[in-house]
Amino acid sequence: MSSIKQNIEQVISQIGLAAEKCGRNADSVQLLAVSKTKPIAAIEDAIAAGHYAFGENYVQEGVEKVQHFASDSYPQPITWHFIGPIQSNKTRPIAEHFDWVHSVDRVKIARRLSEQRPAEMAPLNILLQVNTSGEASKSGLDNDEILAAADEIAQMPNLVLRGLMSIPQKAEDYDSQLAAFTQLAELQAKLKETHPQLDTLSMGMSGDLDAAVAAGSTIVRIGTAIFGARDYS
Ligand SMILES: *Cc1c(COP(=O)(O)O)cnc(C)c1O
């Protein structure tokens, strides 16, 4: 068995335990395998293990991977999630290749994605990235900008607004992790008063998956625990 297959099984069982602990159904938490910087062969191993949802952070690398797998057919369609920072001049390849974008942090980015989404493709699923820690240096909308941004983006024809995403400040202890994720879940609950169709909370990575599930995450984005440490050299 490949180590990637073992790692995926391990992460799925961790999600199951975390869900069980807080009385949630394990099926309500989707695993997104974050394959950024990892080779095609690693994604092939994950697919062979029955996993079909991948997250990428860098436009060119992500598009190359989407194109590589586009010609093959699999028992299930592969879904590609863009989760990295977005420059406004790089929106077109994202709009043309991905199924989801988790990192929309400005209305302008959403408008471009909607305009550039090809008519023959399904609408692009959108999550608004929230800066829950309120740091000026971090990307993401501030809490007070979210409602207005959601109202505008929900009107855009080639997008479907699905929910919120955050990358909280790194915290080692469970209680601080839980507090940050709970903030995002509360914001989503507030947003649902005017946008009841929202169904997705993208939160939790390799180091804070348990707290994210406890706070109501519906997509955990897991890289290191599946593919091993990344080498940026
Ligand atoms: C890299 C990355 C992840 C995966 O992080 P790990 O700690 O390796 O699980 C998740 N989300 C985003 C936005 C990332 O950039």
PDB file of C-alpha atoms and ligand atoms in Angstrom:
ATOM      1  CA  MET A   1       0.000   0.000   0.000  1.00  0.00           C
ATOM      2  CA  SER A   2       1.375   3.452  -0.855  1.00  0.00           C
ATOM      3  CA  SER A   3       2.077   5.737   2.073  1.00  0.00           C
ATOM      4  CA  ILE A   4      -0.257   8.297   0.533  1.00  0.00           C
ATOM      5  CA  LYS A   5      -3.057   5.758   0.613  1.00  0.00           C
ATOM      6  CA  GLN A   6      -2.273   4.962   4.247  1.00  0.00           C
ATOM      7  CA  ASN A   7      -2.146   8.657   5.100  1.00  0.00           C
ATOM      8  CA  ILE A   8      -5.520   9.294   3.477  1.00  0.00           C
ATOM      9  CA  GLU A   9      -7.056   6.422   5.432  1.00  0.00           C
ATOM     10  CA  GLN A  10      -5.501   7.783   8.600  1.00  0.00           C
ATOM     11  CA  VAL A  11      -6.857  11.306   7.996  1.00  0.00           C
ATOM     12  CA  ILE A  12     -10.320   9.954   7.140  1.00  0.00           C
ATOM     13  CA  SER A  13     -10.375   8.003  10.376  1.00  0.00           C
ATOM     14  CA  GLN A  14      -9.222  11.100  12.301  1.00  0.00           C
ATOM     15  CA  ILE A  15     -12.079  13.082  10.727  1.00  0.00           C
ATOM     16  CA  GLY A  16     -14.479  10.291  11.683  1.00  0.00           C
ATOM     17  CA  LEU A  17     -13.333  10.303  15.309  1.00  0.00           C
ATOM     18  CA  ALA A  18     -13.476  14.092  15.554  1.00  0.00           C
ATOM     19  CA  ALA A  19     -16.987  14.067  14.081  1.00  0.00           C
ATOM     20  CA  GLU A  20     -18.154  11.306  16.391  1.00  0.00           C
ATOM     21  CA  LYS A  21     -16.863  13.185  19.445  1.00  0.00           C
ATOM     22  CA  CYS A  22     -19.122  16.136  18.736  1.00  0.00           C
ATOM     23  CA  GLY A  23     -22.099  14.169  17.458  1.00  0.00           C
ATOM     24  CA  ARG A  24     -21.617  14.992  13.785  1.00  0.00           C
ATOM     25  CA  ASN A  25     -21.948  12.637  10.869  1.00  0.00           C
ATOM     26  CA  ALA A  26     -18.503  11.930   9.346  1.00  0.00           C
ATOM     27  CA  ASP A  27     -20.062  12.345   5.877  1.00  0.00           C
ATOM     28  CA  SER A  28     -20.709  16.000   6.632  1.00  0.00           C
ATOM     29  CA  VAL A  29     -16.962  16.739   6.500  1.00  0.00           C
ATOM     30  CA  GLN A  30     -15.285  16.586   3.107  1.00  0.00           C
ATOM     31  CA  LEU A  31     -11.552  15.953   2.827  1.00  0.00           C
ATOM     32  CA  LEU A  32      -9.682  18.206   0.408  1.00  0.00           C
ATOM     33  CA  ALA A  33      -6.196  16.880  -0.359  1.00  0.00           C
ATOM     34  CA  VAL A  34      -3.879  19.883  -0.732  1.00  0.00           C
ATOM     35  CA  SER A  35      -1.389  18.853  -3.407  1.00  0.00           C
ATOM     36  CA  LYS A  36       0.485  22.140  -3.902  1.00  0.00           C
ATOM     37  CA  THR A  37       4.194  21.663  -4.720  1.00  0.00           C
ATOM     38  CA  LYS A  38       3.630  17.895  -4.996  1.00  0.00           C
ATOM     39  CA  PRO A  39       4.230  15.965  -8.237  1.00  0.00           C
ATOM     40  CA  ILE A  40       1.623  14.412 -10.525  1.00  0.00           C
ATOM     41  CA  ALA A  41       2.651  10.982  -9.200  1.00  0.00           C
ATOM     42  CA  ALA A  42       1.506  11.925  -5.696  1.00  0.00           C
ATOM     43  CA  ILE A  43      -1.919  12.927  -7.043  1.00  0.00           C
ATOM     44  CA  GLU A  44      -2.064   9.654  -9.006  1.00  0.00           C
ATOM     45  CA  ASP A  45      -1.443   7.756  -5.769  1.00  0.00           C
ATOM     46  CA  ALA A  46      -4.284   9.621  -4.077  1.00  0.00           C
ATOM     47  CA  ILE A  47      -6.620   8.911  -7.002  1.00  0.00           C
ATOM     48  CA  ALA A  48      -5.648   5.241  -6.899  1.00  0.00           C
ATOM     49  CA  ALA A  49      -6.665   5.318  -3.229  1.00  0.00           C
ATOM     50  CA  GLY A  50     -10.112   6.561  -4.277  1.00  0.00           C
ATOM     51  CA  HIS A  51      -9.650  10.250  -3.531  1.00  0.00           C
ATOM     52  CA  TYR A  52     -10.908  12.806  -6.046  1.00  0.00           C
ATOM     53  CA  ALA A  53     -10.798  16.319  -4.529  1.00  0.00           C
ATOM     54  CA  PHE A  54      -7.604  18.381  -4.681  1.00  0.00           C
ATOM     55  CA  GLY A  55      -6.556  21.850  -3.559  1.00  0.00           C
ATOM     56  CA  GLU A  56      -3.906  23.948  -5.292  1.00  0.00           C
ATOM     57  CA  ASN A  57      -2.385  27.324  -4.342  1.00  0.00           C
ATOM     58  CA  TYR A  58      -0.410  28.474  -7.359  1.00  0.00           C
ATOM     59  CA  VAL A  59      -2.136  29.322 -10.632  1.00  0.00           C
ATOM     60  CA  GLN A  60       0.321  27.943 -13.160  1.00  0.00           C
ATOM     61  CA  GLU A  61       1.085  24.760 -11.235  1.00  0.00           C
ATOM     62  CA  GLY A  62      -2.608  24.189 -10.559  1.00  0.00           C
ATOM     63  CA  VAL A  63      -3.666  24.685 -14.177  1.00  0.00           C
ATOM     64  CA  GLU A  64      -0.966  22.274 -15.376  1.00  0.00           C
ATOM     65  CA  LYS A  65      -2.290  19.618 -13.024  1.00  0.00           C
ATOM     66  CA  VAL A  66      -5.918  20.196 -14.005  1.00  0.00           C
ATOM     67  CA  GLN A  67      -4.948  19.850 -17.671  1.00  0.00           C
ATOM     68  CA  HIS A  68      -2.862  16.755 -17.032  1.00  0.00           C
ATOM     69  CA  PHE A  69      -5.803  14.898 -15.501  1.00  0.00           C
ATOM     70  CA  ALA A  70      -8.488  16.305 -17.804  1.00  0.00           C
ATOM     71  CA  SER A  71      -7.933  13.722 -20.540  1.00  0.00           C
ATOM     72  CA  ASP A  72      -8.217  10.655 -18.319  1.00  0.00           C
ATOM     73  CA  SER A  73     -11.469   9.249 -17.096  1.00  0.00           C
ATOM     74  CA  TYR A  74     -11.999   8.048 -13.552  1.00  0.00           C
ATOM     75  CA  PRO A  75     -14.848   6.387 -11.656  1.00  0.00           C
ATOM     76  CA  GLN A  76     -15.686   9.842 -10.286  1.00  0.00           C
ATOM     77  CA  PRO A  77     -14.933  13.300 -11.667  1.00  0.00           C
ATOM     78  CA  ILE A  78     -11.950  15.020 -10.054  1.00  0.00           C
ATOM     79  CA  THR A  79     -12.799  18.356  -8.445  1.00  0.00           C
ATOM     80  CA  TRP A  80     -10.176  21.077  -8.271  1.00  0.00           C
ATOM     81  CA  HIS A  81     -10.212  23.768  -5.592  1.00  0.00           C
ATOM     82  CA  PHE A  82      -8.130  26.920  -5.838  1.00  0.00           C
ATOM     83  CA  ILE A  83      -7.115  27.914  -2.286  1.00  0.00           C
ATOM     84  CA  GLY A  84      -4.172  30.313  -2.758  1.00  0.00           C
ATOM     85  CA  PRO A  85      -3.812  34.094  -2.887  1.00  0.00           C
ATOM     86  CA  ILE A  86      -5.277  35.604  -6.085  1.00  0.00           C
ATOM     87  CA  GLN A  87      -3.838  38.491  -8.061  1.00  0.00           C
ATOM     88  CA  SER A  88      -6.475  40.227 -10.154  1.00  0.00           C
ATOM     89  CA  ASN A  89      -4.519  39.680 -13.392  1.00  0.00           C
ATOM     90  CA  LYS A  90      -4.506  35.889 -12.775  1.00  0.00           C
ATOM     91  CA  THR A  91      -8.230  35.294 -12.459  1.00  0.00           C
ATOM     92  CA  ARG A  92      -8.863  34.022 -15.995  1.00  0.00           C
ATOM     93  CA  PRO A  93      -6.986  30.697 -15.778  1.00  0.00           C
ATOM     94  CA  ILE A  94      -8.640  30.085 -12.411  1.00  0.00           C
ATOM     95  CA  ALA A  95     -12.094  30.792 -13.864  1.00  0.00           C
ATOM     96  CA  GLU A  96     -11.359  28.491 -16.797  1.00  0.00           C
ATOM     97  CA  HIS A  97      -9.990  25.464 -14.913  1.00  0.00           C
ATOM     98  CA  PHE A  98     -11.227  25.172 -11.342  1.00  0.00           C
ATOM     99  CA  ASP A  99     -14.511  24.008  -9.766  1.00  0.00           C
ATOM    100  CA  TRP A 100     -14.150  25.901  -6.491  1.00  0.00           C
ATOM    101  CA  VAL A 101     -12.298  28.997  -5.273  1.00  0.00           C
ATOM    102  CA  HIS A 102     -11.835  29.269  -1.492  1.00  0.00           C
ATOM    103  CA  SER A 103      -9.729  32.419  -1.420  1.00  0.00           C
ATOM    104  CA  VAL A 104     -11.953  35.216  -2.719  1.00  0.00           C
ATOM    105  CA  ASP A 105     -10.953  38.191  -0.595  1.00  0.00           C
ATOM    106  CA  ARG A 106     -12.263  41.097  -2.686  1.00  0.00           C
ATOM    107  CA  VAL A 107     -15.467  41.779  -4.609  1.00  0.00           C
ATOM    108  CA  LYS A 108     -13.329  42.759  -7.595  1.00  0.00           C
ATOM    109  CA  ILE A 109     -11.840  39.261  -7.769  1.00  0.00           C
ATOM    110  CA  ALA A 110     -15.307  37.698  -7.708  1.00  0.00           C
ATOM    111  CA  ARG A 111     -16.530  40.022 -10.464  1.00  0.00           C
ATOM    112  CA  ARG A 112     -13.623  39.037 -12.710  1.00  0.00           C
ATOM    113  CA  LEU A 113     -14.120  35.316 -11.996  1.00  0.00           C
ATOM    114  CA  SER A 114     -17.800  35.626 -12.930  1.00  0.00           C
ATOM    115  CA  GLU A 115     -17.043  37.535 -16.138  1.00  0.00           C
ATOM    116  CA  GLN A 116     -14.321  35.077 -17.140  1.00  0.00           C
ATOM    117  CA  ARG A 117     -16.125  31.835 -16.275  1.00  0.00           C
ATOM    118  CA  PRO A 118     -16.757  30.065 -19.615  1.00  0.00           C
ATOM    119  CA  ALA A 119     -20.466  29.803 -20.447  1.00  0.00           C
ATOM    120  CA  GLU A 120     -20.273  26.042 -21.069  1.00  0.00           C
ATOM    121  CA  MET A 121     -18.915  25.321 -17.589  1.00  0.00           C
ATOM    122  CA  ALA A 122     -20.996  24.946 -14.429  1.00  0.00           C
ATOM    123  CA  PRO A 123     -21.021  28.034 -12.208  1.00  0.00           C
ATOM    124  CA  LEU A 124     -17.880  28.425 -10.110  1.00  0.00           C
ATOM    125  CA  ASN A 125     -18.336  27.638  -6.399  1.00  0.00           C
ATOM    126  CA  ILE A 126     -17.119  30.532  -4.270  1.00  0.00           C
ATOM    127  CA  LEU A 127     -16.013  30.841  -0.658  1.00  0.00           C
ATOM    128  CA  LEU A 128     -15.155  34.197   0.870  1.00  0.00           C
ATOM    129  CA  GLN A 129     -11.867  34.210   2.735  1.00  0.00           C
ATOM    130  CA  VAL A 130     -12.235  35.858   6.136  1.00  0.00           C
ATOM    131  CA  ASN A 131      -9.429  37.369   8.143  1.00  0.00           C
ATOM    132  CA  THR A 132     -10.679  36.102  11.500  1.00  0.00           C
ATOM    133  CA  SER A 133      -7.582  37.153  13.397  1.00  0.00           C
ATOM    134  CA  GLY A 134      -8.013  40.771  12.243  1.00  0.00           C
ATOM    135  CA  GLU A 135      -4.356  41.141  11.298  1.00  0.00           C
ATOM    136  CA  ALA A 136      -3.657  43.873   8.748  1.00  0.00           C
ATOM    137  CA  SER A 137      -0.991  41.732   7.076  1.00  0.00           C
ATOM    138  CA  LYS A 138      -3.274  38.749   6.462  1.00  0.00           C
ATOM    139  CA  SER A 139      -5.430  38.412   3.389  1.00  0.00           C
ATOM    140  CA  GLY A 140      -9.142  38.019   3.774  1.00  0.00           C
ATOM    141  CA  LEU A 141     -12.175  40.215   4.257  1.00  0.00           C
ATOM    142  CA  ASP A 142     -12.746  41.749   7.667  1.00  0.00           C
ATOM    143  CA  ASN A 143     -15.905  40.746   9.531  1.00  0.00           C
ATOM    144  CA  ASP A 144     -17.604  44.064   8.813  1.00  0.00           C
ATOM    145  CA  GLU A 145     -17.011  43.748   5.051  1.00  0.00           C
ATOM    146  CA  ILE A 146     -18.448  40.257   4.678  1.00  0.00           C
ATOM    147  CA  LEU A 147     -22.178  40.997   4.573  1.00  0.00           C
ATOM    148  CA  ALA A 148     -21.909  43.624   1.840  1.00  0.00           C
ATOM    149  CA  ALA A 149     -19.486  41.474  -0.186  1.00  0.00           C
ATOM    150  CA  ALA A 150     -21.785  38.444   0.080  1.00  0.00           C
ATOM    151  CA  ASP A 151     -24.797  40.486  -1.082  1.00  0.00           C
ATOM    152  CA  GLU A 152     -22.919  41.622  -4.197  1.00  0.00           C
ATOM    153  CA  ILE A 153     -21.305  38.298  -5.026  1.00  0.00           C
ATOM    154  CA  ALA A 154     -24.554  36.359  -4.612  1.00  0.00           C
ATOM    155  CA  GLN A 155     -25.922  38.364  -7.589  1.00  0.00           C
ATOM    156  CA  MET A 156     -23.096  37.435  -9.958  1.00  0.00           C
ATOM    157  CA  PRO A 157     -24.360  35.180 -12.739  1.00  0.00           C
ATOM    158  CA  ASN A 158     -21.563  32.625 -13.141  1.00  0.00           C
ATOM    159  CA  LEU A 159     -20.773  32.087  -9.469  1.00  0.00           C
ATOM    160  CA  VAL A 160     -22.477  30.245  -6.640  1.00  0.00           C
ATOM    161  CA  LEU A 161     -21.659  31.622  -3.221  1.00  0.00           C
ATOM    162  CA  ARG A 162     -21.269  28.573  -0.955  1.00  0.00           C
ATOM    163  CA  GLY A 163     -19.773  29.908   2.288  1.00  0.00           C
ATOM    164  CA  LEU A 164     -16.650  31.036   4.107  1.00  0.00           C
ATOM    165  CA  MET A 165     -13.025  30.023   4.490  1.00  0.00           C
ATOM    166  CA  SER A 166     -10.313  31.063   6.903  1.00  0.00           C
ATOM    167  CA  ILE A 167      -6.692  30.384   7.747  1.00  0.00           C
ATOM    168  CA  PRO A 168      -6.481  31.412  11.403  1.00  0.00           C
ATOM    169  CA  GLN A 169      -3.269  32.442  13.046  1.00  0.00           C
ATOM    170  CA  LYS A 170      -1.274  29.348  13.956  1.00  0.00           C
ATOM    171  CA  ALA A 171      -2.126  28.154  17.450  1.00  0.00           C
ATOM    172  CA  GLU A 172      -0.846  24.987  19.093  1.00  0.00           C
ATOM    173  CA  ASP A 173      -3.508  24.568  21.745  1.00  0.00           C
ATOM    174  CA  TYR A 174      -6.934  23.182  20.991  1.00  0.00           C
ATOM    175  CA  ASP A 175      -8.894  25.894  22.811  1.00  0.00           C
ATOM    176  CA  SER A 176      -7.397  28.779  20.806  1.00  0.00           C
ATOM    177  CA  GLN A 177      -7.927  26.819  17.587  1.00  0.00           C
ATOM    178  CA  LEU A 178     -11.532  26.156  18.536  1.00  0.00           C
ATOM    179  CA  ALA A 179     -12.120  29.820  19.415  1.00  0.00           C
ATOM    180  CA  ALA A 180     -10.884  31.014  16.008  1.00  0.00           C
ATOM    181  CA  PHE A 181     -12.964  28.456  14.107  1.00  0.00           C
ATOM    182  CA  THR A 182     -16.047  29.170  16.198  1.00  0.00           C
ATOM    183  CA  GLN A 183     -15.761  32.825  15.191  1.00  0.00           C
ATOM    184  CA  LEU A 184     -15.967  31.804  11.532  1.00  0.00           C
ATOM    185  CA  ALA A 185     -18.895  29.471  12.189  1.00  0.00           C
ATOM    186  CA  GLU A 186     -20.763  32.273  13.969  1.00  0.00           C
ATOM    187  CA  LEU A 187     -20.132  34.624  11.074  1.00  0.00           C
ATOM    188  CA  GLN A 188     -21.490  32.000   8.679  1.00  0.00           C
ATOM    189  CA  ALA A 189     -24.603  31.587  10.854  1.00  0.00           C
ATOM    190  CA  LYS A 190     -25.192  35.333  10.711  1.00  0.00           C
ATOM    191  CA  LEU A 191     -24.688  35.371   6.946  1.00  0.00           C
ATOM    192  CA  LYS A 192     -27.197  32.549   6.558  1.00  0.00           C
ATOM    193  CA  GLU A 193     -29.953  34.812   7.876  1.00  0.00           C
ATOM    194  CA  THR A 194     -29.817  36.615   4.531  1.00  0.00           C
ATOM    195  CA  HIS A 195     -28.178  33.841   2.439  1.00  0.00           C
ATOM    196  CA  PRO A 196     -29.818  30.609   3.650  1.00  0.00           C
ATOM    197  CA  GLN A 197     -28.351  28.563   0.786  1.00  0.00           C
ATOM    198  CA  LEU A 198     -24.805  28.725   2.228  1.00  0.00           C
ATOM    199  CA  ASP A 199     -23.646  25.203   3.076  1.00  0.00           C
ATOM    200  CA  THR A 200     -19.839  25.218   3.216  1.00  0.00           C
ATOM    201  CA  LEU A 201     -17.280  26.159   5.860  1.00  0.00           C
ATOM    202  CA  SER A 202     -13.705  25.553   4.713  1.00  0.00           C
ATOM    203  CA  MET A 203     -11.547  25.421   7.806  1.00  0.00           C
ATOM    204  CA  GLY A 204      -8.971  23.108   9.338  1.00  0.00           C
ATOM    205  CA  MET A 205      -5.546  21.973   8.149  1.00  0.00           C
ATOM    206  CA  SER A 206      -3.204  19.158   9.208  1.00  0.00           C
ATOM    207  CA  GLY A 207      -2.440  20.750  12.594  1.00  0.00           C
ATOM    208  CA  ASP A 208      -5.922  21.845  13.659  1.00  0.00           C
ATOM    209  CA  LEU A 209      -8.351  19.462  12.004  1.00  0.00           C
ATOM    210  CA  ASP A 210     -10.004  18.256  15.222  1.00  0.00           C
ATOM    211  CA  ALA A 211     -10.920  21.741  16.445  1.00  0.00           C
ATOM    212  CA  ALA A 212     -12.191  22.681  12.971  1.00  0.00           C
ATOM    213  CA  VAL A 213     -14.533  19.688  12.855  1.00  0.00           C
ATOM    214  CA  ALA A 214     -15.780  20.460  16.364  1.00  0.00           C
ATOM    215  CA  ALA A 215     -16.581  24.020  15.278  1.00  0.00           C
ATOM    216  CA  GLY A 216     -18.563  22.849  12.241  1.00  0.00           C
ATOM    217  CA  SER A 217     -16.116  22.632   9.340  1.00  0.00           C
ATOM    218  CA  THR A 218     -17.517  21.003   6.190  1.00  0.00           C
ATOM    219  CA  ILE A 219     -14.237  20.959   4.217  1.00  0.00           C
ATOM    220  CA  VAL A 220     -10.865  20.338   5.843  1.00  0.00           C
ATOM    221  CA  ARG A 221      -7.833  21.212   3.686  1.00  0.00           C
ATOM    222  CA  ILE A 222      -5.095  18.700   4.403  1.00  0.00           C
ATOM    223  CA  GLY A 223      -1.659  18.767   2.788  1.00  0.00           C
ATOM    224  CA  THR A 224       1.186  17.661   5.043  1.00  0.00           C
ATOM    225  CA  ALA A 225      -0.670  14.807   6.753  1.00  0.00           C
ATOM    226  CA  ILE A 226      -1.359  13.235   3.326  1.00  0.00           C
ATOM    227  CA  PHE A 227       1.607  14.111   1.135  1.00  0.00           C
ATOM    228  CA  GLY A 228       4.321  14.803   3.720  1.00  0.00           C
ATOM    229  CA  ALA A 229       6.253  18.033   4.337  1.00  0.00           C
ATOM    230  CA  ARG A 230       6.608  20.411   1.412  1.00  0.00           C
ATOM    231  CA  ASP A 231       9.969  21.399  -0.029  1.00  0.00           C
ATOM    232  CA  TYR A 232       9.990  25.005  -1.268  1.00  0.00           C
ATOM    233  CA  SER A 233      13.676  25.097  -2.171  1.00  0.00           C
TER     234      SER A 233
HETATM  235  C1  LIG B   1      -1.006  24.680   2.267  1.00  0.00           C
HETATM  236  C2  LIG B   1      -2.405  24.948   2.675  1.00  0.00           C
HETATM  237  C3  LIG B   1      -3.151  23.983   3.358  1.00  0.00           C
HETATM  238  C4  LIG B   1      -2.594  22.645   3.810  1.00  0.00           C
HETATM  239  O1  LIG B   1      -1.814  22.840   4.944  1.00  0.00           O
HETATM  240  P1  LIG B   1      -1.188  21.573   5.758  1.00  0.00           P
HETATM  241  O2  LIG B   1      -0.784  22.187   7.032  1.00  0.00           O
HETATM  242  O3  LIG B   1      -0.050  21.093   4.942  1.00  0.00           O
HETATM  243  O4  LIG B   1      -2.255  20.569   5.915  1.00  0.00           O
HETATM  244  C5  LIG B   1      -4.468  24.289   3.643  1.00  0.00           C
HETATM  245  N1  LIG B   1      -5.021  25.456   3.288  1.00  0.00           N
HETATM  246  C6  LIG B   1      -4.332  26.410   2.628  1.00  0.00           C
HETATM  247  C7  LIG B   1      -5.013  27.677   2.252  1.00  0.00           C
HETATM  248  C8  LIG B   1      -3.002  26.191   2.316  1.00  0.00           C
HETATM  249  O5  LIG B   1      -2.322  27.159   1.683  1.00  0.00           O
END
